[in-house]
Amino acid sequence: MLISPVSDDLDKALVACARGDQMALRAIFECEAAHLVAVAQRIVRRRDLAEEVVQEAFIRIWTHAHQYQPDRGSARGWIYAIVRNRALNLLRDSGREHTVEEVEALQERDQADEVMAAWHRLDRNSRLRECLGALDEIRRRGILMAYVGGYSHGEIAGRLQIPLGTAKSWIRRGLASLRECMA
Amino acid sequence: MISDRKDIPAIADEYVLGLLDHGEAAQLEADMEEDKELMAAVAASRDRFLPLDMSIEPAAVNDSLWSRIEASLQPQVKPAQPSPPPGLNDNRAGWRLTAISAIAATVILAVGLAFSLMRTTEPVVVAVLVDEAGEVRAVIEDFGSQQAVIKMLADFDVPDDKTIQVWTLPSRDMGPVSLGLIDGIRSARLDRPSLPLPRNGQLYEITLEQAGGSPTGRPTGPILAKGLAKLPR
């Protein structure tokens, strides 16, 4: 990413969207769509579904821009959360195993690599990278599978071949360590 | 509702990671609107994990995606907000956050008056269900006994092999419970199962399920509209 508008610009764009300025939504699209499609695709796997997710998300950004307030976190975090929630809902509503079962087997290995790659791609000086690195390997993997790949507790337990309760408590403890490390 | 305040950061993280189930996530989103600490925890968690999304290899996106988005945009309709009384308004953010409830309150008045003036039994709670765009789609009156009533205030596109199912979330422990199916698209009386007395802020929603209702006993289809119950005054 070469040019990243400061978050302040996204704040202003959301305010302009709420006023009915379509150019502001277009500006958000120009800056963020390439990332957002990639984020959605990492979760739903298929490019066509990822575009569908981003399309619906932009309509929601447009209709809900008036709700954005700085106490809801950064404007970018708010926008990405809308895309992530859409992608997760699509996955859960249709059932991952059904939607993508034909590509599942082929892509499973790629997906596992992609999940870990997300951690390696973090900036070397990033606090998140360092704190994820301080976790046990399996806890780190569980957290990344959930956030990056959109896996549920059950799917993580299955893929890591551990009992569901163990997966839940490892992830919970991993998240607690992460919060402590990043505080 | 979150039973232990010290669990807030943990629950916020699980929500942001997408690890809560459908009912839990919906309840958290509803709670967040009235719980600043929870909202702050979710905001902090989102921003903590955001670098994992920012560092992704961007996809090549062409203009046809924008054209499809642009084609589906509706002009912004400003919700008619009552002006806050001068001098009493030192909480503008809070006021804006309640814009949706303000619309809801108006509808409760309009719809509520129309049928509550003509009968003797009062519902325990009334929930106004809005869709993603904030449009009012239905009103549920829950009488707390074995009966609830849903008034449909909009048309829904329901394919032949689908049905609308009504749900509520009496508590996080109990999870979502079906109040019944709506036969066709019309207002209906629901013979609800015996449940704890509905409370203020309880979540109600309608989803599109396969004919005969959700096979799992939990909502599986897309949410058509949802809303939080209010106690009639």
CSV table of C-alpha atoms in Angstrom, one decimal:
chain,number,residue,atom,x,y,z
A,1,MET,CA,0.0,0.0,0.0
A,2,LEU,CA,1.6,3.3,-1.1
A,3,ILE,CA,-0.9,5.8,-0.1
A,4,SER,CA,-2.9,5.4,3.0
A,5,PRO,CA,-5.1,8.3,3.9
A,6,VAL,CA,-4.8,9.2,7.6
A,7,SER,CA,-7.8,8.0,9.6
A,8,ASP,CA,-8.9,11.6,10.0
A,9,ASP,CA,-9.8,11.6,6.2
A,10,LEU,CA,-11.9,8.5,6.6
A,11,ASP,CA,-13.7,10.1,9.5
A,12,LYS,CA,-14.5,13.1,7.3
A,13,ALA,CA,-15.5,10.9,4.4
A,14,LEU,CA,-18.0,9.1,6.7
A,15,VAL,CA,-19.5,12.4,7.8
A,16,ALA,CA,-19.8,13.4,4.2
A,17,CYS,CA,-21.5,10.1,3.3
A,18,ALA,CA,-24.0,10.7,6.1
A,19,ARG,CA,-24.8,14.0,4.4
A,20,GLY,CA,-25.5,12.2,1.2
A,21,ASP,CA,-22.2,12.9,-0.7
A,22,GLN,CA,-21.6,9.9,-3.0
A,23,MET,CA,-18.1,11.2,-3.9
A,24,ALA,CA,-17.1,10.6,-0.3
A,25,LEU,CA,-18.2,7.0,-0.5
A,26,ARG,CA,-16.3,6.7,-3.8
A,27,ALA,CA,-13.2,8.1,-2.1
A,28,ILE,CA,-13.4,5.4,0.6
A,29,PHE,CA,-13.8,2.8,-2.2
A,30,GLU,CA,-10.7,4.1,-4.0
A,31,CYS,CA,-8.6,3.9,-0.9
A,32,GLU,CA,-9.8,0.8,0.8
A,33,ALA,CA,-11.6,-1.5,-1.7
A,34,ALA,CA,-8.5,-3.4,-2.8
A,35,HIS,CA,-7.7,-4.3,0.8
A,36,LEU,CA,-11.3,-5.0,1.7
A,37,VAL,CA,-11.9,-7.4,-1.2
A,38,ALA,CA,-8.7,-9.2,-0.2
A,39,VAL,CA,-9.8,-9.4,3.4
A,40,ALA,CA,-13.2,-10.7,2.5
A,41,GLN,CA,-11.7,-13.2,0.1
A,42,ARG,CA,-9.4,-14.6,2.8
A,43,ILE,CA,-12.6,-15.4,4.7
A,44,VAL,CA,-15.1,-16.5,2.1
A,45,ARG,CA,-12.4,-17.9,-0.3
A,46,ARG,CA,-14.2,-17.2,-3.6
A,47,ARG,CA,-13.5,-13.9,-5.4
A,48,ASP,CA,-17.1,-13.5,-6.6
A,49,LEU,CA,-18.4,-14.0,-3.1
A,50,ALA,CA,-15.8,-11.5,-1.7
A,51,GLU,CA,-17.0,-8.9,-4.2
A,52,GLU,CA,-20.6,-9.5,-3.2
A,53,VAL,CA,-19.5,-9.0,0.5
A,54,VAL,CA,-17.8,-5.7,-0.3
A,55,GLN,CA,-20.7,-4.5,-2.4
A,56,GLU,CA,-23.2,-5.1,0.5
A,57,ALA,CA,-20.7,-3.7,3.0
A,58,PHE,CA,-20.4,-0.4,1.0
A,59,ILE,CA,-24.2,-0.1,0.9
A,60,ARG,CA,-24.2,-0.6,4.7
A,61,ILE,CA,-21.4,2.0,5.1
A,62,TRP,CA,-23.6,4.4,3.2
A,63,THR,CA,-26.8,3.7,5.1
A,64,HIS,CA,-25.0,3.6,8.5
A,65,ALA,CA,-22.4,6.4,8.1
A,66,HIS,CA,-24.5,8.6,10.4
A,67,GLN,CA,-23.9,6.1,13.2
A,68,TYR,CA,-20.2,6.3,13.2
A,69,GLN,CA,-18.7,8.1,16.1
A,70,PRO,CA,-15.1,8.3,17.3
A,71,ASP,CA,-16.1,6.4,20.4
A,72,ARG,CA,-16.7,3.4,18.1
A,73,GLY,CA,-13.0,3.3,17.4
A,74,SER,CA,-11.1,4.3,14.3
A,75,ALA,CA,-13.1,5.0,11.1
A,76,ARG,CA,-11.0,2.4,9.4
A,77,GLY,CA,-11.6,-0.2,12.1
A,78,TRP,CA,-15.4,0.5,11.8
A,79,ILE,CA,-15.3,0.1,8.0
A,80,TYR,CA,-13.3,-3.1,8.1
A,81,ALA,CA,-15.6,-4.5,10.8
A,82,ILE,CA,-18.6,-4.1,8.5
A,83,VAL,CA,-16.8,-6.1,5.8
A,84,ARG,CA,-15.6,-8.7,8.2
A,85,ASN,CA,-19.1,-9.2,9.7
A,86,ARG,CA,-20.6,-9.5,6.3
A,87,ALA,CA,-18.1,-12.1,5.2
A,88,LEU,CA,-18.5,-14.1,8.5
A,89,ASN,CA,-22.3,-14.0,8.1
A,90,LEU,CA,-22.1,-15.2,4.6
A,91,LEU,CA,-19.9,-18.1,5.7
A,92,ARG,CA,-22.1,-19.0,8.7
A,93,ASP,CA,-25.4,-18.6,6.9
A,94,SER,CA,-24.4,-20.8,4.0
A,95,GLY,CA,-22.2,-23.1,5.9
A,96,ARG,CA,-18.5,-23.1,4.9
A,97,GLU,CA,-18.6,-26.8,4.1
A,98,HIS,CA,-21.4,-26.4,1.6
A,99,THR,CA,-20.5,-23.1,0.0
A,100,VAL,CA,-16.9,-24.0,-0.8
A,101,GLU,CA,-16.7,-27.7,-0.4
A,102,GLU,CA,-15.4,-28.2,-3.9
A,103,VAL,CA,-12.5,-25.9,-3.4
A,104,GLU,CA,-12.1,-26.6,0.3
A,105,ALA,CA,-9.8,-29.6,-0.2
A,106,LEU,CA,-7.7,-27.8,-2.7
A,107,GLN,CA,-7.4,-24.6,-0.8
A,108,GLU,CA,-7.1,-26.0,2.8
A,109,ARG,CA,-3.3,-26.0,2.7
A,110,ASP,CA,-3.1,-22.6,1.0
A,111,GLN,CA,-5.5,-21.2,3.6
A,112,ALA,CA,-3.3,-22.6,6.4
A,113,ASP,CA,-0.3,-20.9,4.9
A,114,GLU,CA,-2.2,-17.7,4.4
A,115,VAL,CA,-3.3,-17.6,8.0
A,116,MET,CA,0.3,-17.8,9.2
A,117,ALA,CA,1.5,-15.4,6.4
A,118,ALA,CA,-0.8,-12.7,7.8
A,119,TRP,CA,1.4,-12.7,11.0
A,120,HIS,CA,4.7,-12.8,9.1
A,121,ARG,CA,3.5,-9.9,6.9
A,122,LEU,CA,3.0,-7.6,9.9
A,123,ASP,CA,5.5,-4.7,10.2
A,124,ARG,CA,8.6,-5.9,11.9
A,125,ASN,CA,8.3,-3.2,14.5
A,126,SER,CA,4.6,-3.9,15.1
A,127,ARG,CA,3.5,-4.5,18.7
A,128,LEU,CA,0.9,-7.0,17.4
A,129,ARG,CA,3.6,-9.0,15.6
A,130,GLU,CA,5.8,-9.1,18.7
A,131,CYS,CA,3.0,-10.0,21.1
A,132,LEU,CA,1.6,-12.7,18.8
A,133,GLY,CA,5.2,-14.0,18.6
A,134,ALA,CA,5.3,-14.3,22.4
A,135,LEU,CA,2.4,-16.7,22.4
A,136,ASP,CA,2.6,-20.5,22.3
A,137,GLU,CA,2.5,-21.6,18.7
A,138,ILE,CA,-0.9,-23.3,19.0
A,139,ARG,CA,-2.6,-20.4,20.7
A,140,ARG,CA,-1.2,-18.0,18.1
A,141,ARG,CA,-2.4,-20.3,15.3
A,142,GLY,CA,-5.9,-20.5,16.9
A,143,ILE,CA,-6.2,-16.7,17.2
A,144,LEU,CA,-5.0,-16.2,13.6
A,145,MET,CA,-7.3,-18.9,12.2
A,146,ALA,CA,-10.3,-17.1,13.8
A,147,TYR,CA,-9.4,-13.5,12.8
A,148,VAL,CA,-7.7,-14.1,9.5
A,149,GLY,CA,-9.5,-17.1,8.1
A,150,GLY,CA,-12.9,-16.6,9.8
A,151,TYR,CA,-12.8,-20.1,11.4
A,152,SER,CA,-15.3,-20.9,14.3
A,153,HIS,CA,-14.2,-22.6,17.6
A,154,GLY,CA,-15.4,-25.9,16.2
A,155,GLU,CA,-13.5,-25.6,12.9
A,156,ILE,CA,-10.3,-24.6,14.8
A,157,ALA,CA,-10.6,-27.5,17.1
A,158,GLY,CA,-11.1,-29.9,14.2
A,159,ARG,CA,-8.2,-28.6,12.2
A,160,LEU,CA,-5.8,-28.5,15.2
A,161,GLN,CA,-7.1,-31.9,16.3
A,162,ILE,CA,-7.9,-30.8,19.8
A,163,PRO,CA,-11.1,-31.1,21.8
A,164,LEU,CA,-13.5,-28.1,21.4
A,165,GLY,CA,-13.3,-27.1,25.1
A,166,THR,CA,-9.5,-27.1,24.9
A,167,ALA,CA,-9.6,-24.9,21.7
A,168,LYS,CA,-11.9,-22.4,23.4
A,169,SER,CA,-9.8,-22.1,26.6
A,170,TRP,CA,-6.5,-21.9,24.7
A,171,ILE,CA,-7.8,-19.1,22.5
A,172,ARG,CA,-9.3,-17.3,25.5
A,173,ARG,CA,-6.0,-17.5,27.4
A,174,GLY,CA,-4.1,-16.5,24.3
A,175,LEU,CA,-6.3,-13.4,23.8
A,176,ALA,CA,-5.8,-12.5,27.5
A,177,SER,CA,-2.0,-12.7,27.1
A,178,LEU,CA,-2.2,-10.7,24.0
A,179,ARG,CA,-4.2,-7.9,25.7
A,180,GLU,CA,-1.8,-7.8,28.5
A,181,CYS,CA,1.2,-7.7,26.2
A,182,MET,CA,-0.3,-4.9,24.1
A,183,ALA,CA,-1.6,-2.8,27.0
B,1,MET,CA,-26.4,-8.9,29.2
B,2,ILE,CA,-22.9,-9.4,30.4
B,3,SER,CA,-23.0,-11.0,33.8
B,4,ASP,CA,-19.5,-10.1,34.9
B,5,ARG,CA,-18.0,-6.7,34.0
B,6,LYS,CA,-14.5,-8.1,34.1
B,7,ASP,CA,-15.3,-10.4,31.2
B,8,ILE,CA,-15.9,-7.4,28.9
B,9,PRO,CA,-12.5,-7.3,27.2
B,10,ALA,CA,-12.6,-11.1,26.7
B,11,ILE,CA,-16.1,-11.1,25.2
B,12,ALA,CA,-15.2,-8.1,23.0
B,13,ASP,CA,-12.1,-9.9,21.6
B,14,GLU,CA,-14.2,-13.1,20.9
B,15,TYR,CA,-16.8,-10.9,19.1
B,16,VAL,CA,-14.1,-9.2,17.0
B,17,LEU,CA,-12.6,-12.5,16.1
B,18,GLY,CA,-16.0,-13.8,15.0
B,19,LEU,CA,-16.1,-16.5,17.6
B,20,LEU,CA,-19.4,-15.7,19.2
B,21,ASP,CA,-22.4,-17.6,17.8
B,22,HIS,CA,-25.2,-15.8,16.0
B,23,GLY,CA,-27.4,-15.1,19.0
B,24,GLU,CA,-24.5,-14.0,21.2
B,25,ALA,CA,-23.1,-11.6,18.6
B,26,ALA,CA,-26.6,-10.1,18.0
B,27,GLN,CA,-27.0,-9.6,21.8
B,28,LEU,CA,-23.6,-8.0,22.1
B,29,GLU,CA,-24.3,-5.6,19.3
B,30,ALA,CA,-27.5,-4.6,21.0
B,31,ASP,CA,-25.8,-4.3,24.4
B,32,MET,CA,-23.0,-2.2,23.0
B,33,GLU,CA,-25.4,0.6,22.1
B,34,GLU,CA,-26.1,1.2,25.8
B,35,ASP,CA,-22.8,0.1,27.3
B,36,LYS,CA,-20.0,2.5,26.7
B,37,GLU,CA,-17.4,0.3,28.4
B,38,LEU,CA,-18.3,-2.6,26.0
B,39,MET,CA,-18.3,-0.3,23.0
B,40,ALA,CA,-14.8,0.9,24.0
B,41,ALA,CA,-13.6,-2.6,24.4
B,42,VAL,CA,-14.8,-3.6,21.0
B,43,ALA,CA,-13.3,-0.5,19.5
B,44,ALA,CA,-10.0,-1.2,21.1
B,45,SER,CA,-10.0,-4.8,20.0
B,46,ARG,CA,-10.9,-3.9,16.4
B,47,ASP,CA,-8.0,-1.5,16.3
B,48,ARG,CA,-5.6,-4.0,17.9
B,49,PHE,CA,-6.2,-6.6,15.2
B,50,LEU,CA,-6.6,-4.2,12.3
B,51,PRO,CA,-2.9,-4.5,11.2
B,52,LEU,CA,-3.6,-8.1,10.2
B,53,ASP,CA,-6.0,-6.7,7.6
B,54,MET,CA,-3.9,-3.7,6.6
B,55,SER,CA,-0.9,-5.8,5.8
B,56,ILE,CA,-2.7,-8.0,3.3
B,57,GLU,CA,-1.7,-8.1,-0.4
B,58,PRO,CA,-4.4,-5.9,-2.0
B,59,ALA,CA,-6.6,-7.5,-4.6
B,60,ALA,CA,-6.9,-6.0,-8.1
B,61,VAL,CA,-10.3,-4.2,-8.1
B,62,ASN,CA,-11.9,-2.9,-11.3
B,63,ASP,CA,-14.5,-0.3,-11.7
B,64,SER,CA,-17.4,-2.6,-12.3
B,65,LEU,CA,-17.6,-3.3,-8.6
B,66,TRP,CA,-18.0,0.4,-7.9
B,67,SER,CA,-20.6,0.6,-10.7
B,68,ARG,CA,-22.6,-2.2,-8.9
B,69,ILE,CA,-22.3,-0.4,-5.6
B,70,GLU,CA,-23.3,3.0,-7.1
B,71,ALA,CA,-26.3,1.4,-8.8
B,72,SER,CA,-27.7,0.1,-5.4
B,73,LEU,CA,-27.3,3.3,-3.4
B,74,GLN,CA,-30.4,5.0,-2.2
B,75,PRO,CA,-30.4,8.8,-1.5
B,76,GLN,CA,-29.7,9.5,2.1
B,77,VAL,CA,-32.9,9.9,4.0
B,78,LYS,CA,-32.4,11.8,7.2
B,79,PRO,CA,-34.4,10.3,10.0
B,80,ALA,CA,-36.8,12.9,11.3
B,81,GLN,CA,-35.2,13.6,14.7
B,82,PRO,CA,-37.0,15.6,17.2
B,83,SER,CA,-34.8,18.6,18.2
B,84,PRO,CA,-33.4,18.2,21.7
B,85,PRO,CA,-34.7,20.8,24.1
B,86,PRO,CA,-32.3,23.7,24.4
B,87,GLY,CA,-30.2,23.7,27.5
B,88,LEU,CA,-30.8,20.1,28.4
B,89,ASN,CA,-28.6,18.7,25.7
B,90,ASP,CA,-25.1,18.2,26.8
B,91,ASN,CA,-24.8,14.8,25.3
B,92,ARG,CA,-25.0,15.2,21.5
B,93,ALA,CA,-23.2,11.9,20.7
B,94,GLY,CA,-25.7,10.0,22.9
B,95,TRP,CA,-28.5,11.8,21.3
B,96,ARG,CA,-27.4,10.8,17.8
B,97,LEU,CA,-26.9,7.2,18.9
B,98,THR,CA,-30.6,7.1,20.0
B,99,ALA,CA,-31.8,8.3,16.6
B,100,ILE,CA,-33.0,4.8,15.7
B,101,SER,CA,-34.8,4.5,19.0
B,102,ALA,CA,-36.4,7.9,18.4
B,103,ILE,CA,-37.9,6.6,15.2
B,104,ALA,CA,-38.8,3.4,17.0
B,105,ALA,CA,-40.5,5.4,19.8
B,106,THR,CA,-42.6,7.3,17.3
B,107,VAL,CA,-43.7,4.1,15.7
B,108,ILE,CA,-44.5,2.6,19.1
B,109,LEU,CA,-46.7,5.6,19.7
B,110,ALA,CA,-48.4,5.4,16.4
B,111,VAL,CA,-48.9,1.6,16.3
B,112,GLY,CA,-49.2,1.2,20.0
B,113,LEU,CA,-52.0,3.7,20.3
B,114,ALA,CA,-53.9,2.3,17.4
B,115,PHE,CA,-54.3,-1.1,19.0
B,116,SER,CA,-53.7,-0.7,22.6
B,117,LEU,CA,-56.5,1.8,23.1
B,118,MET,CA,-59.0,-0.8,22.0
B,119,ARG,CA,-58.2,-3.6,24.3
B,120,THR,CA,-57.7,-4.4,28.0
B,121,THR,CA,-54.7,-6.7,28.1
B,122,GLU,CA,-51.4,-4.9,27.9
B,123,PRO,CA,-48.3,-6.5,26.4
B,124,VAL,CA,-45.4,-6.9,28.9
B,125,VAL,CA,-43.0,-5.5,26.2
B,126,VAL,CA,-43.2,-4.1,22.7
B,127,ALA,CA,-40.3,-4.5,20.3
B,128,VAL,CA,-40.0,-2.5,17.1
B,129,LEU,CA,-38.0,-4.5,14.5
B,130,VAL,CA,-35.9,-2.6,12.0
B,131,ASP,CA,-33.9,-3.8,9.0
B,132,GLU,CA,-30.2,-3.1,8.3
B,133,ALA,CA,-31.1,0.3,6.8
B,134,GLY,CA,-33.0,1.3,9.9
B,135,GLU,CA,-36.4,0.9,8.3
B,136,VAL,CA,-39.2,-0.3,10.6
B,137,ARG,CA,-40.5,-3.7,9.3
B,138,ALA,CA,-42.5,-5.2,12.1
B,139,VAL,CA,-43.7,-4.7,15.7
B,140,ILE,CA,-43.9,-7.5,18.3
B,141,GLU,CA,-46.0,-7.4,21.4
B,142,ASP,CA,-45.1,-10.0,23.9
B,143,PHE,CA,-47.7,-10.7,26.5
B,144,GLY,CA,-45.5,-12.9,28.6
B,145,SER,CA,-48.1,-15.5,28.9
B,146,GLN,CA,-48.4,-18.0,26.1
B,147,GLN,CA,-49.0,-15.4,23.5
B,148,ALA,CA,-47.2,-12.8,21.4
B,149,VAL,CA,-48.4,-10.8,18.5
B,150,ILE,CA,-46.4,-9.7,15.5
B,151,LYS,CA,-47.6,-6.9,13.2
B,152,MET,CA,-45.9,-6.8,9.9
B,153,LEU,CA,-45.4,-3.2,8.7
B,154,ALA,CA,-43.7,-3.9,5.4
B,155,ASP,CA,-43.7,-6.5,2.6
B,156,PHE,CA,-41.1,-9.2,2.6
B,157,ASP,CA,-39.9,-11.2,-0.4
B,158,VAL,CA,-40.4,-14.8,0.8
B,159,PRO,CA,-39.7,-17.6,-1.7
B,160,ASP,CA,-42.1,-20.6,-1.8
B,161,ASP,CA,-39.7,-22.9,0.0
B,162,LYS,CA,-39.0,-20.4,2.8
B,163,THR,CA,-40.8,-19.1,5.8
B,164,ILE,CA,-40.4,-16.2,8.3
B,165,GLN,CA,-39.5,-17.3,11.8
B,166,VAL,CA,-39.8,-15.2,14.9
B,167,TRP,CA,-37.1,-15.4,17.6
B,168,THR,CA,-36.2,-13.9,20.9
B,169,LEU,CA,-33.2,-14.1,23.2
B,170,PRO,CA,-34.5,-14.5,26.8
B,171,SER,CA,-30.9,-14.7,28.1
B,172,ARG,CA,-27.5,-15.5,26.8
B,173,ASP,CA,-27.5,-18.8,28.7
B,174,MET,CA,-30.8,-19.9,27.1
B,175,GLY,CA,-29.8,-18.7,23.6
B,176,PRO,CA,-32.3,-17.8,20.9
B,177,VAL,CA,-35.8,-19.4,21.2
B,178,SER,CA,-38.3,-19.6,18.4
B,179,LEU,CA,-41.6,-17.8,19.0
B,180,GLY,CA,-43.1,-19.4,15.9
B,181,LEU,CA,-43.4,-19.3,12.2
B,182,ILE,CA,-45.4,-16.8,10.2
B,183,ASP,CA,-47.8,-18.4,7.7
B,184,GLY,CA,-47.4,-16.2,4.6
B,185,ILE,CA,-46.5,-12.6,5.2
B,186,ARG,CA,-49.1,-11.1,7.5
B,187,SER,CA,-49.6,-10.1,11.0
B,188,ALA,CA,-50.0,-13.1,13.3
B,189,ARG,CA,-50.7,-14.3,16.8
B,190,LEU,CA,-47.9,-16.5,18.0
B,191,ASP,CA,-48.4,-19.4,20.5
B,192,ARG,CA,-45.0,-19.0,22.2
B,193,PRO,CA,-43.4,-21.5,24.4
B,194,SER,CA,-43.4,-20.9,28.1
B,195,LEU,CA,-40.4,-18.5,28.8
B,196,PRO,CA,-39.2,-16.2,31.5
B,197,LEU,CA,-41.1,-12.9,31.6
B,198,PRO,CA,-39.8,-10.7,28.8
B,199,ARG,CA,-37.6,-7.9,30.0
B,200,ASN,CA,-36.7,-4.4,28.9
B,201,GLY,CA,-34.0,-4.6,26.2
B,202,GLN,CA,-34.7,-8.2,25.3
B,203,LEU,CA,-33.7,-9.0,21.7
B,204,TYR,CA,-36.4,-10.0,19.1
B,205,GLU,CA,-35.7,-10.8,15.5
B,206,ILE,CA,-37.2,-12.4,12.4
B,207,THR,CA,-35.2,-14.5,10.0
B,208,LEU,CA,-35.8,-16.2,6.7
B,209,GLU,CA,-35.8,-20.0,7.3
B,210,GLN,CA,-36.6,-23.0,5.2
B,211,ALA,CA,-40.3,-24.0,5.1
B,212,GLY,CA,-41.2,-25.7,8.4
B,213,GLY,CA,-38.8,-23.6,10.3
B,214,SER,CA,-35.1,-23.8,11.1
B,215,PRO,CA,-33.9,-27.4,11.2
B,216,THR,CA,-31.5,-26.7,14.1
B,217,GLY,CA,-33.9,-24.9,16.4
B,218,ARG,CA,-31.6,-21.9,16.2
B,219,PRO,CA,-31.7,-19.1,13.6
B,220,THR,CA,-29.7,-20.1,10.6
B,221,GLY,CA,-31.1,-17.8,7.8
B,222,PRO,CA,-30.5,-14.1,7.1
B,223,ILE,CA,-32.0,-11.7,9.7
B,224,LEU,CA,-34.8,-9.7,8.1
B,225,ALA,CA,-35.2,-7.3,11.0
B,226,LYS,CA,-34.4,-7.0,14.7
B,227,GLY,CA,-35.1,-4.8,17.7
B,228,LEU,CA,-35.0,-4.5,21.4
B,229,ALA,CA,-38.0,-4.7,23.6
B,230,LYS,CA,-39.3,-1.7,25.5
B,231,LEU,CA,-41.7,-1.7,28.5
B,232,PRO,CA,-44.9,0.2,27.6
B,233,ARG,CA,-45.4,3.1,30.0
